[in-house]
Amino acid sequence: MDNNDNNHFRIRNVCLFFIAFLPATKIFLLPHVLARAAGADMWISAAVNVVLDAITLFSAFVLWKRYGGKDYYEILTLNIGKIGANIVYAAYFFYFFFKAFTLVNEQKLYVERTLYENTANFFTFLPFFVFCAYLASKKIFVLGRLADIMFLCTAIGLIILYALAFSNTDFTAVLPVGASGAGRILKGSFSALNWFGDGVYLFFLMGSVPPEKRALGKLLPSYFAAGLFPVLCMLMFYGIFSSVAVRQEFAMTEIAKYSVAINNIGRFDYVAIFALLFTGAAAMSLPLYFATECVLKIAGIEKRAYVAAAVSAAMFALVTLLREHYATALDITVGATAAFYLAMGNVVPLLSLFLKRGAKHAEENGR
């Protein structure tokens, strides 16, 4: 492999990126949120969001093919000018930053409440922010190298958890399908938008992915494979707990602990849990990584490490400041700000299809 390959994503890396990181952020608090909003049809709400993000992913692919590998900032600059591009990237900075706030907090609370016997202090999770700053200081191809390693941890962790939980799952608990009504299903989808929106990542990767043949035939199946894991998690979560699912805050440790294997040989599920926490640390860092990218593009700063440290420090300060008010912040995330997540995660990417000025039509690429 030459040096040029080492400095770029390949389509293979993007496919593994989806599988490694997308499911890892949707198995902590999201099932609890969806159970409250959509009840037995929570899995449909998740499936709706997977389809929405697939449309976003397709929009990114069309733009990537149209412009022959230019990055998103350059495409925006060609069409709406530098000021317009800066405004869009500023909006995406807030999108990624506040998306990260929920993801970081839920895993922080999970670790503190389930893995510590004594009450943890706010410095317990400090190493994560150091790791996040370090990761965000690296060039983007590092994410591809991480995906190459971590997709196995995610796949193995989820397969173990689901295998342990399968025998206790009553899949008839979700019948009849759609009984909650379209209103509650859409409410569930709306409430979960902060945990989805993953198709946007391809917009910020496209400048680092050289055009390849049959790219869409690789991207969409890998994305749907990654999306299948959280949908199955919602099915099994409700199938196990049914009407009391809303009382289970953290799904990951709950869906497998009643397995016969757990009773016979101990908490074997912790092997899977630690594997998912490992990949989850990187998955939670992704929004802050791309928030750093936004600042770098807007300000034209070359000292990436300083910006990465500042963004991670800002997140640490926000998490610490709102430590006692996380429940209120979560209510805002699934309510008042959900429209913002919909706009930046799905609407703006779809509108990007109208960007055609300065396009390089290379029809032979991406087929």
mmCIF file of C-alpha atoms in Angstrom, residues 15-345:
data_model
loop_
_atom_site.group_PDB
_atom_site.id
_atom_site.type_symbol
_atom_site.label_atom_id
_atom_site.label_comp_id
_atom_site.label_asym_id
_atom_site.label_seq_id
_atom_site.Cartn_x
_atom_site.Cartn_y
_atom_site.Cartn_z
ATOM 1 C CA CYS A 15 -18.259 0.557 5.184
ATOM 2 C CA LEU A 16 -16.387 -0.650 8.261
ATOM 3 C CA PHE A 17 -16.729 2.840 9.767
ATOM 4 C CA PHE A 18 -20.521 2.453 9.705
ATOM 5 C CA ILE A 19 -20.468 -1.042 11.200
ATOM 6 C CA ALA A 20 -17.925 -0.167 13.892
ATOM 7 C CA PHE A 21 -19.332 3.113 15.168
ATOM 8 C CA LEU A 22 -23.013 3.488 14.297
ATOM 9 C CA PRO A 23 -24.517 0.766 16.542
ATOM 10 C CA ALA A 24 -22.270 1.581 19.523
ATOM 11 C CA THR A 25 -24.059 4.852 20.316
ATOM 12 C CA LYS A 26 -27.607 3.484 20.143
ATOM 13 C CA ILE A 27 -27.674 0.764 22.798
ATOM 14 C CA PHE A 28 -27.228 2.712 26.021
ATOM 15 C CA LEU A 29 -30.048 5.177 26.666
ATOM 16 C CA LEU A 30 -31.858 5.235 23.315
ATOM 17 C CA PRO A 31 -34.067 2.145 23.958
ATOM 18 C CA HIS A 32 -35.354 3.786 27.152
ATOM 19 C CA VAL A 33 -36.122 7.029 25.259
ATOM 20 C CA LEU A 34 -37.928 5.178 22.467
ATOM 21 C CA ALA A 35 -39.882 2.971 24.876
ATOM 22 C CA ARG A 36 -41.259 6.097 26.546
ATOM 23 C CA ALA A 37 -42.211 7.677 23.238
ATOM 24 C CA ALA A 38 -43.425 4.780 21.062
ATOM 25 C CA GLY A 39 -44.018 1.783 23.336
ATOM 26 C CA ALA A 40 -44.129 -1.556 21.532
ATOM 27 C CA ASP A 41 -43.536 0.131 18.183
ATOM 28 C CA MET A 42 -40.206 1.599 19.268
ATOM 29 C CA TRP A 43 -38.419 -0.610 16.727
ATOM 30 C CA ILE A 44 -40.450 0.978 13.910
ATOM 31 C CA SER A 45 -39.365 4.439 15.084
ATOM 32 C CA ALA A 46 -35.749 3.294 14.917
ATOM 33 C CA ALA A 47 -36.288 1.766 11.464
ATOM 34 C CA VAL A 48 -37.797 5.043 10.192
ATOM 35 C CA ASN A 49 -34.673 6.911 11.261
ATOM 36 C CA VAL A 50 -32.417 4.309 9.636
ATOM 37 C CA VAL A 51 -34.272 4.883 6.342
ATOM 38 C CA LEU A 52 -34.023 8.681 6.728
ATOM 39 C CA ASP A 53 -30.284 8.397 7.255
ATOM 40 C CA ALA A 54 -29.973 6.091 4.254
ATOM 41 C CA ILE A 55 -31.517 8.902 2.170
ATOM 42 C CA THR A 56 -28.960 11.299 3.643
ATOM 43 C CA LEU A 57 -26.210 8.826 2.794
ATOM 44 C CA PHE A 58 -27.484 8.551 -0.766
ATOM 45 C CA SER A 59 -27.510 12.366 -1.039
ATOM 46 C CA ALA A 60 -23.870 12.450 0.060
ATOM 47 C CA PHE A 61 -23.016 9.769 -2.489
ATOM 48 C CA VAL A 62 -24.660 11.723 -5.321
ATOM 49 C CA LEU A 63 -22.741 14.871 -4.347
ATOM 50 C CA TRP A 64 -19.493 12.903 -3.988
ATOM 51 C CA LYS A 65 -19.936 11.421 -7.465
ATOM 52 C CA ARG A 66 -20.969 14.755 -9.004
ATOM 53 C CA TYR A 67 -17.905 16.608 -7.726
ATOM 54 C CA GLY A 68 -15.354 13.853 -8.214
ATOM 55 C CA GLY A 69 -14.060 13.745 -4.634
ATOM 56 C CA LYS A 70 -14.063 17.456 -3.596
ATOM 57 C CA ASP A 71 -14.694 18.073 0.085
ATOM 58 C CA TYR A 72 -18.013 19.457 1.311
ATOM 59 C CA TYR A 73 -16.615 22.855 2.306
ATOM 60 C CA GLU A 74 -15.183 23.375 -1.176
ATOM 61 C CA ILE A 75 -18.492 22.355 -2.766
ATOM 62 C CA LEU A 76 -20.390 24.824 -0.586
ATOM 63 C CA THR A 77 -17.892 27.583 -1.363
ATOM 64 C CA LEU A 78 -18.283 27.020 -5.109
ATOM 65 C CA ASN A 79 -22.078 27.303 -4.851
ATOM 66 C CA ILE A 80 -22.924 29.746 -2.057
ATOM 67 C CA GLY A 81 -19.630 31.509 -1.435
ATOM 68 C CA LYS A 82 -17.209 31.405 1.471
ATOM 69 C CA ILE A 83 -19.537 33.265 3.841
ATOM 70 C CA GLY A 84 -22.366 30.856 3.082
ATOM 71 C CA ALA A 85 -20.053 27.871 3.544
ATOM 72 C CA ASN A 86 -18.905 29.273 6.902
ATOM 73 C CA ILE A 87 -22.514 29.682 8.051
ATOM 74 C CA VAL A 88 -23.345 26.074 7.143
ATOM 75 C CA TYR A 89 -20.212 24.799 8.867
ATOM 76 C CA ALA A 90 -20.974 26.913 11.958
ATOM 77 C CA ALA A 91 -24.411 25.291 12.121
ATOM 78 C CA TYR A 92 -22.793 21.877 11.783
ATOM 79 C CA PHE A 93 -20.365 22.738 14.563
ATOM 80 C CA PHE A 94 -23.290 23.204 16.958
ATOM 81 C CA TYR A 95 -24.985 20.129 15.537
ATOM 82 C CA PHE A 96 -21.977 17.919 16.236
ATOM 83 C CA PHE A 97 -21.144 19.550 19.560
ATOM 84 C CA PHE A 98 -24.598 19.134 21.074
ATOM 85 C CA LYS A 99 -24.964 15.675 19.535
ATOM 86 C CA ALA A 100 -21.794 14.722 21.393
ATOM 87 C CA PHE A 101 -23.136 16.123 24.671
ATOM 88 C CA THR A 102 -25.895 13.519 24.887
ATOM 89 C CA LEU A 103 -23.704 10.629 23.750
ATOM 90 C CA VAL A 104 -20.898 11.475 26.166
ATOM 91 C CA ASN A 105 -23.263 11.958 29.086
ATOM 92 C CA GLU A 106 -25.144 8.710 28.632
ATOM 93 C CA GLN A 107 -21.994 6.596 28.529
ATOM 94 C CA LYS A 108 -20.524 8.573 31.428
ATOM 95 C CA LEU A 109 -23.630 7.894 33.512
ATOM 96 C CA TYR A 110 -23.642 4.252 32.459
ATOM 97 C CA VAL A 111 -20.047 3.741 33.559
ATOM 98 C CA GLU A 112 -20.543 5.589 36.849
ATOM 99 C CA ARG A 113 -23.808 3.870 37.794
ATOM 100 C CA THR A 114 -23.125 0.294 36.705
ATOM 101 C CA LEU A 115 -19.364 -0.264 36.875
ATOM 102 C CA TYR A 116 -18.490 1.580 40.097
ATOM 103 C CA GLU A 117 -19.505 0.371 43.553
ATOM 104 C CA ASN A 118 -18.945 3.785 45.089
ATOM 105 C CA THR A 119 -20.108 7.135 43.787
ATOM 106 C CA ALA A 120 -17.692 8.377 41.138
ATOM 107 C CA ASN A 121 -16.523 11.991 41.027
ATOM 108 C CA PHE A 122 -16.572 14.162 37.954
ATOM 109 C CA PHE A 123 -12.890 13.447 37.217
ATOM 110 C CA THR A 124 -13.628 9.748 36.667
ATOM 111 C CA PHE A 125 -14.428 10.314 33.013
ATOM 112 C CA LEU A 126 -11.599 12.807 32.418
ATOM 113 C CA PRO A 127 -9.402 10.295 30.504
ATOM 114 C CA PHE A 128 -12.108 10.124 27.838
ATOM 115 C CA PHE A 129 -11.752 13.829 27.077
ATOM 116 C CA VAL A 130 -7.976 13.438 26.849
ATOM 117 C CA PHE A 131 -8.499 10.562 24.401
ATOM 118 C CA CYS A 132 -11.053 12.602 22.460
ATOM 119 C CA ALA A 133 -8.686 15.563 22.139
ATOM 120 C CA TYR A 134 -5.901 13.239 21.005
ATOM 121 C CA LEU A 135 -8.102 11.557 18.390
ATOM 122 C CA ALA A 136 -9.436 14.872 17.084
ATOM 123 C CA SER A 137 -5.853 16.113 16.657
ATOM 124 C CA LYS A 138 -5.116 13.372 14.122
ATOM 125 C CA LYS A 139 -5.714 13.365 10.378
ATOM 126 C CA ILE A 140 -8.969 11.911 9.185
ATOM 127 C CA PHE A 141 -7.515 8.678 7.795
ATOM 128 C CA VAL A 142 -6.916 7.570 11.404
ATOM 129 C CA LEU A 143 -10.671 7.024 11.701
ATOM 130 C CA GLY A 144 -10.420 4.474 8.912
ATOM 131 C CA ARG A 145 -7.640 2.626 10.711
ATOM 132 C CA LEU A 146 -9.734 2.579 13.900
ATOM 133 C CA ALA A 147 -12.731 1.237 12.007
ATOM 134 C CA ASP A 148 -10.601 -1.599 10.629
ATOM 135 C CA ILE A 149 -9.923 -2.707 14.200
ATOM 136 C CA MET A 150 -13.085 -1.795 16.050
ATOM 137 C CA PHE A 151 -15.730 -3.226 13.732
ATOM 138 C CA LEU A 152 -14.870 -6.682 15.085
ATOM 139 C CA CYS A 153 -15.325 -5.500 18.694
ATOM 140 C CA THR A 154 -18.730 -4.050 17.861
ATOM 141 C CA ALA A 155 -19.901 -7.089 15.900
ATOM 142 C CA ILE A 156 -18.672 -9.605 18.484
ATOM 143 C CA GLY A 157 -20.036 -7.588 21.416
ATOM 144 C CA LEU A 158 -23.491 -7.240 19.903
ATOM 145 C CA ILE A 159 -23.658 -10.867 18.764
ATOM 146 C CA ILE A 160 -22.798 -12.081 22.291
ATOM 147 C CA LEU A 161 -25.379 -9.795 23.917
ATOM 148 C CA TYR A 162 -28.124 -10.702 21.479
ATOM 149 C CA ALA A 163 -27.338 -14.418 21.683
ATOM 150 C CA LEU A 164 -27.630 -14.285 25.479
ATOM 151 C CA ALA A 165 -30.891 -12.334 25.314
ATOM 152 C CA PHE A 166 -32.550 -14.228 22.480
ATOM 153 C CA SER A 167 -34.006 -17.089 24.552
ATOM 154 C CA ASN A 168 -35.749 -14.616 26.889
ATOM 155 C CA THR A 169 -37.251 -12.480 24.131
ATOM 156 C CA ASP A 170 -40.958 -12.719 23.451
ATOM 157 C CA PHE A 171 -41.221 -11.290 19.961
ATOM 158 C CA THR A 172 -45.012 -11.459 20.130
ATOM 159 C CA ALA A 173 -44.906 -8.621 22.671
ATOM 160 C CA VAL A 174 -44.576 -6.140 19.798
ATOM 161 C CA LEU A 175 -47.764 -7.405 18.143
ATOM 162 C CA PRO A 176 -49.960 -6.100 16.674
ATOM 163 C CA VAL A 177 -47.498 -4.013 14.683
ATOM 164 C CA GLY A 178 -48.440 -0.344 14.640
ATOM 165 C CA ALA A 179 -50.799 -0.565 17.603
ATOM 166 C CA SER A 180 -49.253 2.556 19.161
ATOM 167 C CA GLY A 181 -50.409 4.605 16.194
ATOM 168 C CA ALA A 182 -48.555 6.698 13.631
ATOM 169 C CA GLY A 183 -48.420 9.668 15.988
ATOM 170 C CA ARG A 184 -46.438 7.863 18.693
ATOM 171 C CA ILE A 185 -44.199 6.154 16.124
ATOM 172 C CA LEU A 186 -43.285 9.493 14.554
ATOM 173 C CA LYS A 187 -42.845 10.999 18.006
ATOM 174 C CA GLY A 188 -40.380 8.219 18.775
ATOM 175 C CA SER A 189 -38.473 8.893 15.555
ATOM 176 C CA PHE A 190 -38.436 12.609 16.322
ATOM 177 C CA SER A 191 -37.198 12.019 19.873
ATOM 178 C CA ALA A 192 -34.352 9.793 18.651
ATOM 179 C CA LEU A 193 -32.931 12.124 15.999
ATOM 180 C CA ASN A 194 -29.919 13.069 18.134
ATOM 181 C CA TRP A 195 -28.789 9.429 18.173
ATOM 182 C CA PHE A 196 -29.134 9.070 14.411
ATOM 183 C CA GLY A 197 -28.081 11.472 11.637
ATOM 184 C CA ASP A 198 -25.100 9.239 10.867
ATOM 185 C CA GLY A 199 -25.397 9.673 7.112
ATOM 186 C CA VAL A 200 -24.033 13.216 7.590
ATOM 187 C CA TYR A 201 -20.606 11.789 8.334
ATOM 188 C CA LEU A 202 -20.155 10.886 4.662
ATOM 189 C CA PHE A 203 -20.471 14.583 3.737
ATOM 190 C CA PHE A 204 -17.438 15.279 5.904
ATOM 191 C CA LEU A 205 -15.537 12.222 4.677
ATOM 192 C CA MET A 206 -16.128 12.685 0.942
ATOM 193 C CA GLY A 207 -13.047 14.823 0.372
ATOM 194 C CA SER A 208 -10.905 12.006 1.731
ATOM 195 C CA VAL A 209 -12.519 9.167 -0.238
ATOM 196 C CA PRO A 210 -11.203 8.658 -3.786
ATOM 197 C CA PRO A 211 -13.932 7.691 -6.292
ATOM 198 C CA GLU A 212 -14.383 3.939 -6.765
ATOM 199 C CA LYS A 213 -16.537 1.765 -8.978
ATOM 200 C CA ARG A 214 -19.725 0.240 -7.553
ATOM 201 C CA ALA A 215 -19.335 2.351 -4.406
ATOM 202 C CA LEU A 216 -23.060 2.667 -3.728
ATOM 203 C CA GLY A 217 -23.484 -1.102 -3.895
ATOM 204 C CA LYS A 218 -21.016 -1.354 -1.013
ATOM 205 C CA LEU A 219 -22.076 1.651 1.042
ATOM 206 C CA LEU A 220 -25.816 1.064 1.337
ATOM 207 C CA PRO A 221 -25.674 -2.644 2.341
ATOM 208 C CA SER A 222 -23.045 -1.906 4.992
ATOM 209 C CA TYR A 223 -25.104 1.003 6.302
ATOM 210 C CA PHE A 224 -28.270 -1.096 6.515
ATOM 211 C CA ALA A 225 -26.299 -3.891 8.191
ATOM 212 C CA ALA A 226 -25.137 -1.382 10.804
ATOM 213 C CA GLY A 227 -28.698 -0.042 11.155
ATOM 214 C CA LEU A 228 -30.096 -3.528 11.689
ATOM 215 C CA PHE A 229 -28.303 -3.899 15.033
ATOM 216 C CA PRO A 230 -30.104 -1.048 16.869
ATOM 217 C CA VAL A 231 -33.478 -2.003 15.339
ATOM 218 C CA LEU A 232 -32.979 -5.555 16.613
ATOM 219 C CA CYS A 233 -31.944 -4.132 19.990
ATOM 220 C CA MET A 234 -35.276 -2.275 20.234
ATOM 221 C CA LEU A 235 -37.198 -5.439 19.325
ATOM 222 C CA MET A 236 -35.399 -7.543 21.926
ATOM 223 C CA PHE A 237 -35.523 -4.857 24.587
ATOM 224 C CA TYR A 238 -39.296 -4.590 24.385
ATOM 225 C CA GLY A 239 -39.675 -8.330 23.896
ATOM 226 C CA ILE A 240 -37.926 -8.929 27.214
ATOM 227 C CA PHE A 241 -39.419 -6.165 29.354
ATOM 228 C CA SER A 242 -42.708 -5.395 27.595
ATOM 229 C CA SER A 243 -44.814 -2.950 29.623
ATOM 230 C CA VAL A 244 -42.022 -2.265 32.161
ATOM 231 C CA ALA A 245 -39.476 -1.357 29.450
ATOM 232 C CA VAL A 246 -39.875 2.343 30.242
ATOM 233 C CA ARG A 247 -38.422 1.695 33.717
ATOM 234 C CA GLN A 248 -35.170 0.227 32.376
ATOM 235 C CA GLU A 249 -32.789 3.139 31.922
ATOM 236 C CA PHE A 250 -29.755 1.399 30.429
ATOM 237 C CA ALA A 251 -30.699 -1.351 28.020
ATOM 238 C CA MET A 252 -27.281 -2.837 27.419
ATOM 239 C CA THR A 253 -26.831 -4.476 30.812
ATOM 240 C CA GLU A 254 -30.487 -5.383 31.133
ATOM 241 C CA ILE A 255 -31.327 -7.410 28.026
ATOM 242 C CA ALA A 256 -28.879 -10.259 28.728
ATOM 243 C CA LYS A 257 -28.710 -10.570 32.510
ATOM 244 C CA TYR A 258 -31.648 -12.978 32.804
ATOM 245 C CA SER A 259 -30.043 -15.508 30.468
ATOM 246 C CA VAL A 260 -29.559 -19.068 31.766
ATOM 247 C CA ALA A 261 -25.893 -18.814 30.774
ATOM 248 C CA ILE A 262 -25.473 -15.773 33.035
ATOM 249 C CA ASN A 263 -26.992 -17.677 35.953
ATOM 250 C CA ASN A 264 -24.710 -20.666 35.385
ATOM 251 C CA ILE A 265 -21.321 -19.110 34.646
ATOM 252 C CA GLY A 266 -21.579 -15.522 35.913
ATOM 253 C CA ARG A 267 -21.739 -12.174 34.151
ATOM 254 C CA PHE A 268 -20.267 -13.378 30.869
ATOM 255 C CA ASP A 269 -22.092 -10.497 29.215
ATOM 256 C CA TYR A 270 -19.462 -8.116 30.592
ATOM 257 C CA VAL A 271 -17.101 -9.376 27.878
ATOM 258 C CA ALA A 272 -19.521 -7.953 25.322
ATOM 259 C CA ILE A 273 -20.183 -4.826 27.384
ATOM 260 C CA PHE A 274 -16.513 -3.910 27.656
ATOM 261 C CA ALA A 275 -16.028 -4.534 23.928
ATOM 262 C CA LEU A 276 -18.886 -2.130 23.192
ATOM 263 C CA LEU A 277 -17.606 0.445 25.682
ATOM 264 C CA PHE A 278 -14.268 0.296 23.860
ATOM 265 C CA THR A 279 -15.813 1.088 20.497
ATOM 266 C CA GLY A 280 -18.297 3.447 22.141
ATOM 267 C CA ALA A 281 -15.448 5.693 23.321
ATOM 268 C CA ALA A 282 -14.373 6.228 19.714
ATOM 269 C CA ALA A 283 -17.969 6.524 18.474
ATOM 270 C CA MET A 284 -18.707 9.276 21.009
ATOM 271 C CA SER A 285 -15.594 11.123 19.874
ATOM 272 C CA LEU A 286 -16.737 11.310 16.246
ATOM 273 C CA PRO A 287 -19.080 14.317 16.663
ATOM 274 C CA LEU A 288 -16.324 16.221 18.473
ATOM 275 C CA TYR A 289 -13.860 15.197 15.765
ATOM 276 C CA PHE A 290 -16.092 16.705 13.087
ATOM 277 C CA ALA A 291 -16.886 19.721 15.267
ATOM 278 C CA THR A 292 -13.127 20.308 15.296
ATOM 279 C CA GLU A 293 -13.117 19.975 11.493
ATOM 280 C CA CYS A 294 -15.777 22.675 11.260
ATOM 281 C CA VAL A 295 -13.747 25.129 13.351
ATOM 282 C CA LEU A 296 -10.621 24.445 11.307
ATOM 283 C CA LYS A 297 -12.436 25.161 8.040
ATOM 284 C CA ILE A 298 -14.173 28.308 9.289
ATOM 285 C CA ALA A 299 -11.143 29.848 10.971
ATOM 286 C CA GLY A 300 -8.496 28.523 8.576
ATOM 287 C CA ILE A 301 -6.377 27.393 11.528
ATOM 288 C CA GLU A 302 -3.566 24.945 10.856
ATOM 289 C CA LYS A 303 -2.772 24.046 14.478
ATOM 290 C CA ARG A 304 -5.242 21.178 14.694
ATOM 291 C CA ALA A 305 -4.108 19.981 18.124
ATOM 292 C CA TYR A 306 -4.970 23.319 19.769
ATOM 293 C CA VAL A 307 -8.482 23.388 18.302
ATOM 294 C CA ALA A 308 -9.054 19.736 19.243
ATOM 295 C CA ALA A 309 -7.993 20.428 22.829
ATOM 296 C CA ALA A 310 -10.224 23.515 23.017
ATOM 297 C CA VAL A 311 -13.306 21.681 21.701
ATOM 298 C CA SER A 312 -12.788 18.736 24.089
ATOM 299 C CA ALA A 313 -12.198 21.117 27.006
ATOM 300 C CA ALA A 314 -15.420 22.963 26.153
ATOM 301 C CA MET A 315 -17.325 19.673 26.185
ATOM 302 C CA PHE A 316 -15.772 18.710 29.534
ATOM 303 C CA ALA A 317 -16.802 22.084 30.968
ATOM 304 C CA LEU A 318 -20.364 21.716 29.665
ATOM 305 C CA VAL A 319 -20.731 18.158 30.984
ATOM 306 C CA THR A 320 -19.370 19.229 34.377
ATOM 307 C CA LEU A 321 -21.530 22.352 34.538
ATOM 308 C CA LEU A 322 -24.745 20.468 33.708
ATOM 309 C CA ARG A 323 -23.898 17.355 35.694
ATOM 310 C CA GLU A 324 -26.811 17.818 38.084
ATOM 311 C CA HIS A 325 -29.198 18.886 35.323
ATOM 312 C CA TYR A 326 -28.683 16.102 32.797
ATOM 313 C CA ALA A 327 -32.329 14.963 32.966
ATOM 314 C CA THR A 328 -33.483 18.456 31.974
ATOM 315 C CA ALA A 329 -30.885 18.606 29.201
ATOM 316 C CA LEU A 330 -32.096 15.227 27.912
ATOM 317 C CA ASP A 331 -35.704 16.455 27.803
ATOM 318 C CA ILE A 332 -34.544 19.424 25.718
ATOM 319 C CA THR A 333 -32.585 17.103 23.411
ATOM 320 C CA VAL A 334 -35.565 14.862 22.658
ATOM 321 C CA GLY A 335 -37.977 17.778 22.469
ATOM 322 C CA ALA A 336 -37.129 21.396 21.736
ATOM 323 C CA THR A 337 -33.901 20.825 19.773
ATOM 324 C CA ALA A 338 -35.046 17.751 17.815
ATOM 325 C CA ALA A 339 -36.141 19.958 14.896
ATOM 326 C CA PHE A 340 -32.587 21.298 14.666
ATOM 327 C CA TYR A 341 -31.217 17.739 14.487
ATOM 328 C CA LEU A 342 -33.732 16.927 11.757
ATOM 329 C CA ALA A 343 -32.762 20.020 9.776
ATOM 330 C CA MET A 344 -29.002 19.462 9.944
ATOM 331 C CA GLY A 345 -29.066 15.675 9.847
#
